[in-house]
Coordinates of C-alpha atoms in Angstrom, one line a residue:
M623 CA 59.0 -56.0 24.3
A624 CA 58.2 -53.1 22.6
A625 CA 56.0 -52.1 25.9
V626 CA 59.0 -52.7 27.9
A627 CA 61.4 -50.1 25.5
G628 CA 58.4 -48.0 25.0
L629 CA 59.1 -47.4 29.2
M630 CA 62.8 -47.4 28.9
M631 CA 62.4 -44.4 26.9
Q632 CA 59.9 -42.9 28.6
A633 CA 61.9 -43.0 32.0
G634 CA 64.9 -41.8 30.4
E635 CA 63.5 -38.6 29.8
P636 CA 63.5 -35.5 31.5
A637 CA 60.9 -35.0 34.3
W638 CA 59.3 -32.0 33.1
T639 CA 57.1 -29.9 35.0
W640 CA 55.7 -26.6 36.5
S641 CA 56.9 -25.8 39.7
L642 CA 55.6 -22.5 42.0
Y643 CA 58.7 -21.0 43.9
E644 CA 57.3 -18.7 46.5
G645 CA 58.8 -17.6 49.9
E646 CA 61.7 -15.1 50.3
G647 CA 61.9 -13.4 47.5
P648 CA 60.0 -12.8 44.0
V649 CA 57.8 -15.6 43.5
V650 CA 59.0 -17.5 40.5
L651 CA 56.4 -20.3 38.1
A652 CA 59.2 -22.2 36.0
N653 CA 58.8 -24.9 33.7
D654 CA 61.6 -27.1 35.3
V655 CA 63.4 -30.0 35.6
P656 CA 63.2 -30.4 39.2
D657 CA 67.2 -29.5 40.9
T658 CA 69.4 -29.2 37.6
A659 CA 69.6 -25.9 35.6
R660 CA 67.5 -27.3 33.2
L661 CA 64.5 -23.9 32.3
R662 CA 62.0 -24.2 29.4
A663 CA 60.5 -21.0 30.6
T664 CA 59.9 -18.6 33.6
L665 CA 58.0 -16.3 35.3
E666 CA 59.3 -13.7 37.5
C667 CA 56.8 -10.9 39.9
E668 CA 57.9 -9.4 42.9
T669 CA 54.3 -10.1 45.1
G670 CA 52.0 -7.4 44.9
Q671 CA 54.1 -5.4 42.0
G672 CA 51.7 -6.0 38.7
A673 CA 53.7 -7.2 37.0
A674 CA 55.7 -10.2 35.7
R675 CA 58.6 -10.9 34.2
V676 CA 58.0 -13.7 30.9
T677 CA 61.5 -15.5 29.9
A678 CA 61.9 -18.1 27.4
Y679 CA 64.9 -20.2 26.8
G680 CA 66.2 -22.4 24.1
A681 CA 65.0 -19.9 21.3
G682 CA 69.2 -19.4 20.0
S683 CA 70.7 -16.2 19.1
A684 CA 68.0 -13.4 19.0
A685 CA 68.0 -9.7 19.0
G686 CA 67.1 -7.3 21.9
G687 CA 63.8 -4.8 20.6
M688 CA 60.4 -5.0 20.9
A689 CA 58.1 -8.0 22.1
T690 CA 54.9 -8.9 21.4
L691 CA 53.4 -11.4 23.2
R692 CA 49.7 -13.1 22.5
A693 CA 47.0 -15.1 23.9
G694 CA 43.7 -15.9 23.0
A695 CA 42.3 -13.0 21.2
A696 CA 44.8 -10.7 23.4
T697 CA 47.8 -8.7 22.1
A698 CA 50.7 -7.4 23.8
A699 CA 53.9 -5.1 23.0
A700 CA 56.5 -4.7 25.4
E701 CA 60.5 -4.4 25.3
G702 CA 61.8 -7.6 24.8
R703 CA 65.1 -8.7 25.7
A704 CA 67.5 -11.9 23.7
G705 CA 70.5 -12.8 25.0
R706 CA 73.2 -15.4 23.3
D707 CA 72.2 -17.8 26.2
G708 CA 68.8 -18.0 23.8
R709 CA 66.3 -16.2 26.3
L710 CA 63.4 -14.5 25.0
S711 CA 61.3 -12.2 27.5
A712 CA 59.5 -9.1 28.3
M713 CA 57.5 -7.3 30.8
V714 CA 53.2 -7.6 31.5
R715 CA 51.1 -6.2 33.9
T716 CA 49.7 -8.5 35.5
E717 CA 45.7 -6.9 34.5
H718 CA 46.4 -6.8 30.8
P719 CA 43.9 -9.1 28.1
V720 CA 46.8 -11.1 27.3
F721 CA 47.9 -11.6 31.1
A722 CA 44.2 -13.1 32.0
A723 CA 44.1 -14.6 28.1
F724 CA 47.7 -16.6 29.3
V725 CA 46.0 -17.5 32.8
E726 CA 43.3 -18.4 32.0
T727 CA 44.0 -20.7 28.1
G728 CA 48.2 -21.9 29.5
R729 CA 49.4 -20.5 25.7
L730 CA 51.4 -17.4 25.6
T731 CA 53.7 -16.5 21.9
L732 CA 55.9 -14.2 23.3
T733 CA 58.2 -13.1 19.6
V734 CA 60.7 -10.8 20.0
G735 CA 61.9 -9.1 16.6
S736 CA 61.9 -12.4 14.9
T737 CA 62.3 -15.2 17.2
E738 CA 58.9 -16.7 18.7
R739 CA 58.6 -18.9 21.3
M740 CA 54.8 -21.0 22.8
V741 CA 54.9 -21.0 27.2
E742 CA 52.9 -23.2 27.7
V743 CA 51.3 -24.0 30.8
Q744 CA 49.5 -27.7 30.5
A745 CA 45.8 -27.9 32.2
E746 CA 47.3 -29.9 35.0
H747 CA 49.3 -27.3 36.1
L748 CA 46.7 -24.4 35.6
A749 CA 46.3 -24.6 39.4
K750 CA 50.6 -22.7 40.0
L751 CA 49.4 -20.5 37.1
R752 CA 46.6 -19.1 38.8
R753 CA 48.4 -19.0 42.2
F754 CA 50.9 -17.3 40.2
A755 CA 48.8 -14.1 39.3
E756 CA 47.2 -13.8 42.5
L757 CA 50.6 -13.5 44.0
C758 CA 51.6 -10.7 41.9
G759 CA 48.8 -9.1 40.9
G760 CA 48.7 -5.6 42.6

């Protein structure tokens, strides 16, 4: 009976995944529930421009200011944006060591002001992150 209850709970949970959207317009890698407006994080770039905007959602109300991006032993500073809708975002160059560490590990911490969000791409989705980096590189 407990196993059935566990399966029912799993069936009711949203199907979060990483989706790569490429084609016309910007390239977007989104941690989303497909076919809904639910987002945890997005990476967005124009093909070949060498820069990506990292956005984390659900951070609550935050103030903008300087952003810090950390992945592995690398750190980058950038202008951060925060919205009343819970978004935190910052731009990072795709050739920067912090972006390379993110592509390797799948883990990036974005801090704007005193608000911090972790962006994590699970191992089974790292190929999508590598493809995103390839498309965005300048």
